Amino acid sequence: MDTVIAFIGEYVPARQEGPGRFPGGEAPGGVRTGMKFHLMNLRRCLTMVCVLLLLVSAVQATILDITVEDEDGDAIENAYIYIDGDYEGATDEYGEYEFEHSLDDTFELKVVKSGYDTWKDDIDEDEDSVTVELESSIEEYDLVVYVYDADTLLPISGAEVAIESEYGDTDADDTASSGAVTFVVTEETDYSIEVRDDDYAASSTDVAIEDGDETVLIWLVNEDRVAFRVRDADTHVAIDGAEVFVDGDTQGRTGSGGLLFARFSGTHQVSVVCDGYRTYSKSMTFTGSAVYQLIELTQSISSLTIKVTDSHGNPLSGAAVYIDGDLAGTTGSDGEYSDANMIEGTYTFTVSKDNYEGWEETRTIGETANIYVTLPIIETEVTVIVSDPDHTVVSGAIVTLDGEEIGMTDAAGELAIDLEPGPGYTFDVRKEEYKNGSAVLGVEPGGGSKIVTITLEPEFDVATAGLVILGIVVLAVVIIGGLRLLRRRGGSSGRGGGGL
């Protein structure tokens, strides 16, 4: 059996048996034979076989493009790639990894990334691309940051808010018109927050995300903000309601804590006015951000005297004096209340005394103050009722009180008058055809009402009485004359009958 090795279109018998062999000789056509010839062709054949094997190997290699992304489609960098349990490499910044292989059977692809659930699946050997979506294994929450102006309390739009986690993860965004910006953050993680705006001083804070959404409020201070704090120079108590002027223009009044905020830079004349305190005025220079100015006011002291009298000008002792609702004291025997250390300002004064009408007014106290108060006594309403013995009202009767005419009874026979308390008032009543009447009435303190009733007896009329008597006499004469006439007629009739 002959073995033939082909090489570039020619063949050489490796061995010939029988006749016609050319061992060690020369073949027809000048072809040499022998061991040297066979070895040379063998080397050429082996070289060609190696080249062919390399070409076949190159043709059979497969490239698998692996893309790793999260649930939002964002690339995941440094995701670890495992093939059939063996580590191959990690994804680049685009979330991609190229796996070159010549596997001829299905293999397992596994992707691992911290913070995500591990992904694995079987891949066909002829697959050329695969996209892996990793699901986060960490709970995510919303971190809402609100940014406000510390002076106006209005939201700041367009402020730059940057956050950084304890692991170095960062994010940044600008606030909306509502002053808010929202970030997605992970549970059990600490974050630092920094806020910047060209018109405000930068501000930062920290927040710990536990197991829920978190809201953070940040107040930005204007670069030119000035904080005025006004307090009492002696007690150091904050003064609310003090009015602050800068270069003669009012900036408002201090609020809670004696604070007032304004925006200034440079040098300005500052004045502070408040009831009960001396006016403060000073030139101030404002530089830098969030300037703080402490202003102390000294109280203004005044002398106060309140003199209380009744309606007749008589001093009233024991009258209670109240200042802004608080009892300050009572008047002495001279009807006066005094305070030599009254702080200047505006106050509401109230004066009261039993059985007297109260008094109240608002006054502004200056360097000296004298207040005069008159308290009218509370009067009692007295009604005078005039009638005759038959209890018929007598209208038009003239009433006098302690000798002074005070009026006339009305159609109901009444006259009303208000009287101060007194031990005894004398009422006299007169009317034509009636005898005069009178009564004495005592009025106790405390007000109320009283009634005094006076009965008028009819006066005797002589002329009328004479006419009545004359009428009676005439009537009696007529009756007597009539009786006599009847008797005469009766006697005549009796005598005549006896003659028949």
PDB file of C-alpha atoms in Angstrom, residues 191-351:
ATOM      1  CA  TYR A 191     -26.106  61.980  54.082  1.00  0.00           C
ATOM      2  CA  SER A 192     -24.584  65.447  54.161  1.00  0.00           C
ATOM      3  CA  ILE A 193     -26.513  68.261  52.460  1.00  0.00           C
ATOM      4  CA  GLU A 194     -25.021  71.498  51.170  1.00  0.00           C
ATOM      5  CA  VAL A 195     -27.027  74.380  49.699  1.00  0.00           C
ATOM      6  CA  ARG A 196     -25.600  77.277  47.698  1.00  0.00           C
ATOM      7  CA  ASP A 197     -27.087  80.346  46.061  1.00  0.00           C
ATOM      8  CA  ASP A 198     -25.341  83.438  44.732  1.00  0.00           C
ATOM      9  CA  ASP A 199     -27.439  85.805  46.880  1.00  0.00           C
ATOM     10  CA  TYR A 200     -27.138  83.867  50.139  1.00  0.00           C
ATOM     11  CA  ALA A 201     -24.565  82.457  52.492  1.00  0.00           C
ATOM     12  CA  ALA A 202     -23.986  78.721  51.967  1.00  0.00           C
ATOM     13  CA  SER A 203     -25.623  76.356  54.428  1.00  0.00           C
ATOM     14  CA  SER A 204     -25.096  72.678  55.219  1.00  0.00           C
ATOM     15  CA  THR A 205     -26.595  70.017  57.438  1.00  0.00           C
ATOM     16  CA  ASP A 206     -26.633  66.241  57.955  1.00  0.00           C
ATOM     17  CA  VAL A 207     -29.521  63.787  57.867  1.00  0.00           C
ATOM     18  CA  ALA A 208     -29.801  60.091  58.699  1.00  0.00           C
ATOM     19  CA  ILE A 209     -32.122  58.008  56.525  1.00  0.00           C
ATOM     20  CA  GLU A 210     -33.687  55.239  58.590  1.00  0.00           C
ATOM     21  CA  ASP A 211     -36.693  53.392  57.187  1.00  0.00           C
ATOM     22  CA  GLY A 212     -38.829  56.032  55.497  1.00  0.00           C
ATOM     23  CA  ASP A 213     -38.995  59.251  53.507  1.00  0.00           C
ATOM     24  CA  GLU A 214     -37.287  62.282  55.046  1.00  0.00           C
ATOM     25  CA  THR A 215     -37.950  66.038  54.741  1.00  0.00           C
ATOM     26  CA  VAL A 216     -35.343  68.696  55.552  1.00  0.00           C
ATOM     27  CA  LEU A 217     -35.928  72.472  55.796  1.00  0.00           C
ATOM     28  CA  ILE A 218     -32.960  74.758  55.216  1.00  0.00           C
ATOM     29  CA  TRP A 219     -33.065  78.529  55.802  1.00  0.00           C
ATOM     30  CA  LEU A 220     -30.638  80.640  53.824  1.00  0.00           C
ATOM     31  CA  VAL A 221     -29.403  83.960  55.168  1.00  0.00           C
ATOM     32  CA  ASN A 222     -28.883  86.841  52.766  1.00  0.00           C
ATOM     33  CA  GLU A 223     -25.283  87.974  52.457  1.00  0.00           C
ATOM     34  CA  ASP A 224     -26.259  91.521  53.500  1.00  0.00           C
ATOM     35  CA  ARG A 225     -28.600  90.541  56.326  1.00  0.00           C
ATOM     36  CA  VAL A 226     -28.421  92.441  59.588  1.00  0.00           C
ATOM     37  CA  ALA A 227     -29.991  91.109  62.770  1.00  0.00           C
ATOM     38  CA  PHE A 228     -30.951  93.732  65.375  1.00  0.00           C
ATOM     39  CA  ARG A 229     -31.641  92.482  68.897  1.00  0.00           C
ATOM     40  CA  VAL A 230     -33.093  95.018  71.330  1.00  0.00           C
ATOM     41  CA  ARG A 231     -33.136  94.410  75.089  1.00  0.00           C
ATOM     42  CA  ASP A 232     -33.440  96.231  78.412  1.00  0.00           C
ATOM     43  CA  ALA A 233     -30.072  97.593  79.539  1.00  0.00           C
ATOM     44  CA  ASP A 234     -30.719  96.711  83.197  1.00  0.00           C
ATOM     45  CA  THR A 235     -32.683  93.451  83.126  1.00  0.00           C
ATOM     46  CA  HIS A 236     -31.399  92.166  79.746  1.00  0.00           C
ATOM     47  CA  VAL A 237     -34.962  91.163  78.923  1.00  0.00           C
ATOM     48  CA  ALA A 238     -35.762  91.245  75.194  1.00  0.00           C
ATOM     49  CA  ILE A 239     -37.964  94.185  74.154  1.00  0.00           C
ATOM     50  CA  ASP A 240     -40.778  93.451  71.710  1.00  0.00           C
ATOM     51  CA  GLY A 241     -42.359  96.264  69.703  1.00  0.00           C
ATOM     52  CA  ALA A 242     -39.319  98.564  69.571  1.00  0.00           C
ATOM     53  CA  GLU A 243     -39.283 100.489  66.271  1.00  0.00           C
ATOM     54  CA  VAL A 244     -35.970 100.487  64.385  1.00  0.00           C
ATOM     55  CA  PHE A 245     -34.983 103.282  61.993  1.00  0.00           C
ATOM     56  CA  VAL A 246     -32.053 103.225  59.539  1.00  0.00           C
ATOM     57  CA  ASP A 247     -31.105 106.615  58.111  1.00  0.00           C
ATOM     58  CA  GLY A 248     -34.520 107.873  59.245  1.00  0.00           C
ATOM     59  CA  ASP A 249     -36.511 105.150  57.452  1.00  0.00           C
ATOM     60  CA  THR A 250     -38.456 102.696  59.588  1.00  0.00           C
ATOM     61  CA  GLN A 251     -37.511  99.039  59.201  1.00  0.00           C
ATOM     62  CA  GLY A 252     -40.340  97.747  61.373  1.00  0.00           C
ATOM     63  CA  ARG A 253     -40.725  96.688  64.988  1.00  0.00           C
ATOM     64  CA  THR A 254     -38.910  93.983  66.902  1.00  0.00           C
ATOM     65  CA  GLY A 255     -40.800  90.746  67.303  1.00  0.00           C
ATOM     66  CA  SER A 256     -40.393  87.729  69.518  1.00  0.00           C
ATOM     67  CA  GLY A 257     -37.054  87.776  71.293  1.00  0.00           C
ATOM     68  CA  GLY A 258     -36.571  91.454  70.479  1.00  0.00           C
ATOM     69  CA  LEU A 259     -35.338  90.580  66.972  1.00  0.00           C
ATOM     70  CA  LEU A 260     -35.664  92.468  63.694  1.00  0.00           C
ATOM     71  CA  PHE A 261     -33.968  91.511  60.416  1.00  0.00           C
ATOM     72  CA  ALA A 262     -32.978  93.916  57.650  1.00  0.00           C
ATOM     73  CA  ARG A 263     -30.560  94.036  54.711  1.00  0.00           C
ATOM     74  CA  PHE A 264     -27.773  96.605  54.736  1.00  0.00           C
ATOM     75  CA  SER A 265     -24.112  97.034  54.045  1.00  0.00           C
ATOM     76  CA  GLY A 266     -21.850  99.973  54.708  1.00  0.00           C
ATOM     77  CA  THR A 267     -22.270 102.718  57.312  1.00  0.00           C
ATOM     78  CA  HIS A 268     -25.717 103.897  58.456  1.00  0.00           C
ATOM     79  CA  GLN A 269     -27.360 105.848  61.296  1.00  0.00           C
ATOM     80  CA  VAL A 270     -29.488 103.513  63.421  1.00  0.00           C
ATOM     81  CA  SER A 271     -32.175 104.743  65.840  1.00  0.00           C
ATOM     82  CA  VAL A 272     -34.515 102.773  68.102  1.00  0.00           C
ATOM     83  CA  VAL A 273     -37.690 104.174  69.669  1.00  0.00           C
ATOM     84  CA  CYS A 274     -39.800 102.408  72.294  1.00  0.00           C
ATOM     85  CA  ASP A 275     -42.344 103.570  74.875  1.00  0.00           C
ATOM     86  CA  GLY A 276     -40.797 103.763  78.323  1.00  0.00           C
ATOM     87  CA  TYR A 277     -37.236 103.949  77.012  1.00  0.00           C
ATOM     88  CA  ARG A 278     -34.922 106.712  75.978  1.00  0.00           C
ATOM     89  CA  THR A 279     -34.383 106.999  72.209  1.00  0.00           C
ATOM     90  CA  TYR A 280     -31.276 105.168  71.000  1.00  0.00           C
ATOM     91  CA  SER A 281     -29.182 106.547  68.130  1.00  0.00           C
ATOM     92  CA  LYS A 282     -25.783 105.424  66.824  1.00  0.00           C
ATOM     93  CA  SER A 283     -23.780 105.210  63.583  1.00  0.00           C
ATOM     94  CA  MET A 284     -23.080 101.589  62.609  1.00  0.00           C
ATOM     95  CA  THR A 285     -20.964  99.930  59.915  1.00  0.00           C
ATOM     96  CA  PHE A 286     -22.174  96.621  58.483  1.00  0.00           C
ATOM     97  CA  THR A 287     -19.665  94.284  56.803  1.00  0.00           C
ATOM     98  CA  GLY A 288     -19.653  90.574  56.002  1.00  0.00           C
ATOM     99  CA  SER A 289     -22.642  88.273  56.198  1.00  0.00           C
ATOM    100  CA  ALA A 290     -25.222  87.760  58.940  1.00  0.00           C
ATOM    101  CA  VAL A 291     -24.188  90.820  60.966  1.00  0.00           C
ATOM    102  CA  TYR A 292     -25.547  90.832  64.521  1.00  0.00           C
ATOM    103  CA  GLN A 293     -26.151  94.098  66.401  1.00  0.00           C
ATOM    104  CA  LEU A 294     -27.127  94.130  70.077  1.00  0.00           C
ATOM    105  CA  ILE A 295     -28.919  97.324  71.158  1.00  0.00           C
ATOM    106  CA  GLU A 296     -29.645  98.052  74.826  1.00  0.00           C
ATOM    107  CA  LEU A 297     -32.268 100.630  75.806  1.00  0.00           C
ATOM    108  CA  THR A 298     -32.356 102.578  79.061  1.00  0.00           C
ATOM    109  CA  GLN A 299     -35.717 103.112  80.710  1.00  0.00           C
ATOM    110  CA  SER A 300     -37.165 106.648  81.013  1.00  0.00           C
ATOM    111  CA  ILE A 301     -38.443 107.405  84.526  1.00  0.00           C
ATOM    112  CA  SER A 302     -41.280 109.831  85.277  1.00  0.00           C
ATOM    113  CA  SER A 303     -43.229 111.031  88.337  1.00  0.00           C
ATOM    114  CA  LEU A 304     -46.946 110.200  88.348  1.00  0.00           C
ATOM    115  CA  THR A 305     -49.707 111.654  90.572  1.00  0.00           C
ATOM    116  CA  ILE A 306     -53.390 110.713  90.350  1.00  0.00           C
ATOM    117  CA  LYS A 307     -55.876 112.867  92.332  1.00  0.00           C
ATOM    118  CA  VAL A 308     -59.403 111.485  92.828  1.00  0.00           C
ATOM    119  CA  THR A 309     -62.443 113.563  93.947  1.00  0.00           C
ATOM    120  CA  ASP A 310     -66.205 113.141  93.968  1.00  0.00           C
ATOM    121  CA  SER A 311     -68.675 115.239  91.971  1.00  0.00           C
ATOM    122  CA  HIS A 312     -68.470 118.017  94.579  1.00  0.00           C
ATOM    123  CA  GLY A 313     -64.671 118.208  94.505  1.00  0.00           C
ATOM    124  CA  ASN A 314     -64.204 116.373  97.772  1.00  0.00           C
ATOM    125  CA  PRO A 315     -61.129 114.055  97.959  1.00  0.00           C
ATOM    126  CA  LEU A 316     -61.961 110.356  97.828  1.00  0.00           C
ATOM    127  CA  SER A 317     -59.775 108.112  99.942  1.00  0.00           C
ATOM    128  CA  GLY A 318     -59.512 104.376  99.360  1.00  0.00           C
ATOM    129  CA  ALA A 319     -60.096 104.589  95.609  1.00  0.00           C
ATOM    130  CA  ALA A 320     -58.322 101.695  93.838  1.00  0.00           C
ATOM    131  CA  VAL A 321     -55.876 102.630  91.037  1.00  0.00           C
ATOM    132  CA  TYR A 322     -55.124 100.052  88.291  1.00  0.00           C
ATOM    133  CA  ILE A 323     -52.412 100.399  85.617  1.00  0.00           C
ATOM    134  CA  ASP A 324     -52.821  98.162  82.563  1.00  0.00           C
ATOM    135  CA  GLY A 325     -55.171  95.974  84.563  1.00  0.00           C
ATOM    136  CA  ASP A 326     -52.869  95.488  87.552  1.00  0.00           C
ATOM    137  CA  LEU A 327     -53.641  97.027  90.956  1.00  0.00           C
ATOM    138  CA  ALA A 328     -51.048  99.729  91.601  1.00  0.00           C
ATOM    139  CA  GLY A 329     -52.410 101.042  94.926  1.00  0.00           C
ATOM    140  CA  THR A 330     -55.155 103.143  96.570  1.00  0.00           C
ATOM    141  CA  THR A 331     -55.636 106.853  97.214  1.00  0.00           C
ATOM    142  CA  GLY A 332     -54.833 108.312 100.607  1.00  0.00           C
ATOM    143  CA  SER A 333     -56.887 110.656 102.764  1.00  0.00           C
ATOM    144  CA  ASP A 334     -56.034 113.480 100.367  1.00  0.00           C
ATOM    145  CA  GLY A 335     -57.452 111.451  97.473  1.00  0.00           C
ATOM    146  CA  GLU A 336     -54.017 111.048  95.816  1.00  0.00           C
ATOM    147  CA  TYR A 337     -51.945 108.132  94.474  1.00  0.00           C
ATOM    148  CA  SER A 338     -48.274 108.768  93.568  1.00  0.00           C
ATOM    149  CA  ASP A 339     -45.428 106.859  91.846  1.00  0.00           C
ATOM    150  CA  ALA A 340     -42.077 108.637  91.558  1.00  0.00           C
ATOM    151  CA  ASN A 341     -40.523 105.885  89.365  1.00  0.00           C
ATOM    152  CA  MET A 342     -43.072 105.515  86.611  1.00  0.00           C
ATOM    153  CA  ILE A 343     -41.527 104.348  83.338  1.00  0.00           C
ATOM    154  CA  GLU A 344     -42.460 106.665  80.511  1.00  0.00           C
ATOM    155  CA  GLY A 345     -44.889 105.210  78.032  1.00  0.00           C
ATOM    156  CA  THR A 346     -48.551 104.724  77.234  1.00  0.00           C
ATOM    157  CA  TYR A 347     -50.755 103.066  79.843  1.00  0.00           C
ATOM    158  CA  THR A 348     -54.405 102.405  80.559  1.00  0.00           C
ATOM    159  CA  PHE A 349     -55.448 103.761  83.964  1.00  0.00           C
ATOM    160  CA  THR A 350     -58.556 102.575  85.835  1.00  0.00           C
ATOM    161  CA  VAL A 351     -59.919 104.086  89.091  1.00  0.00           C
TER     162      VAL A 351
END
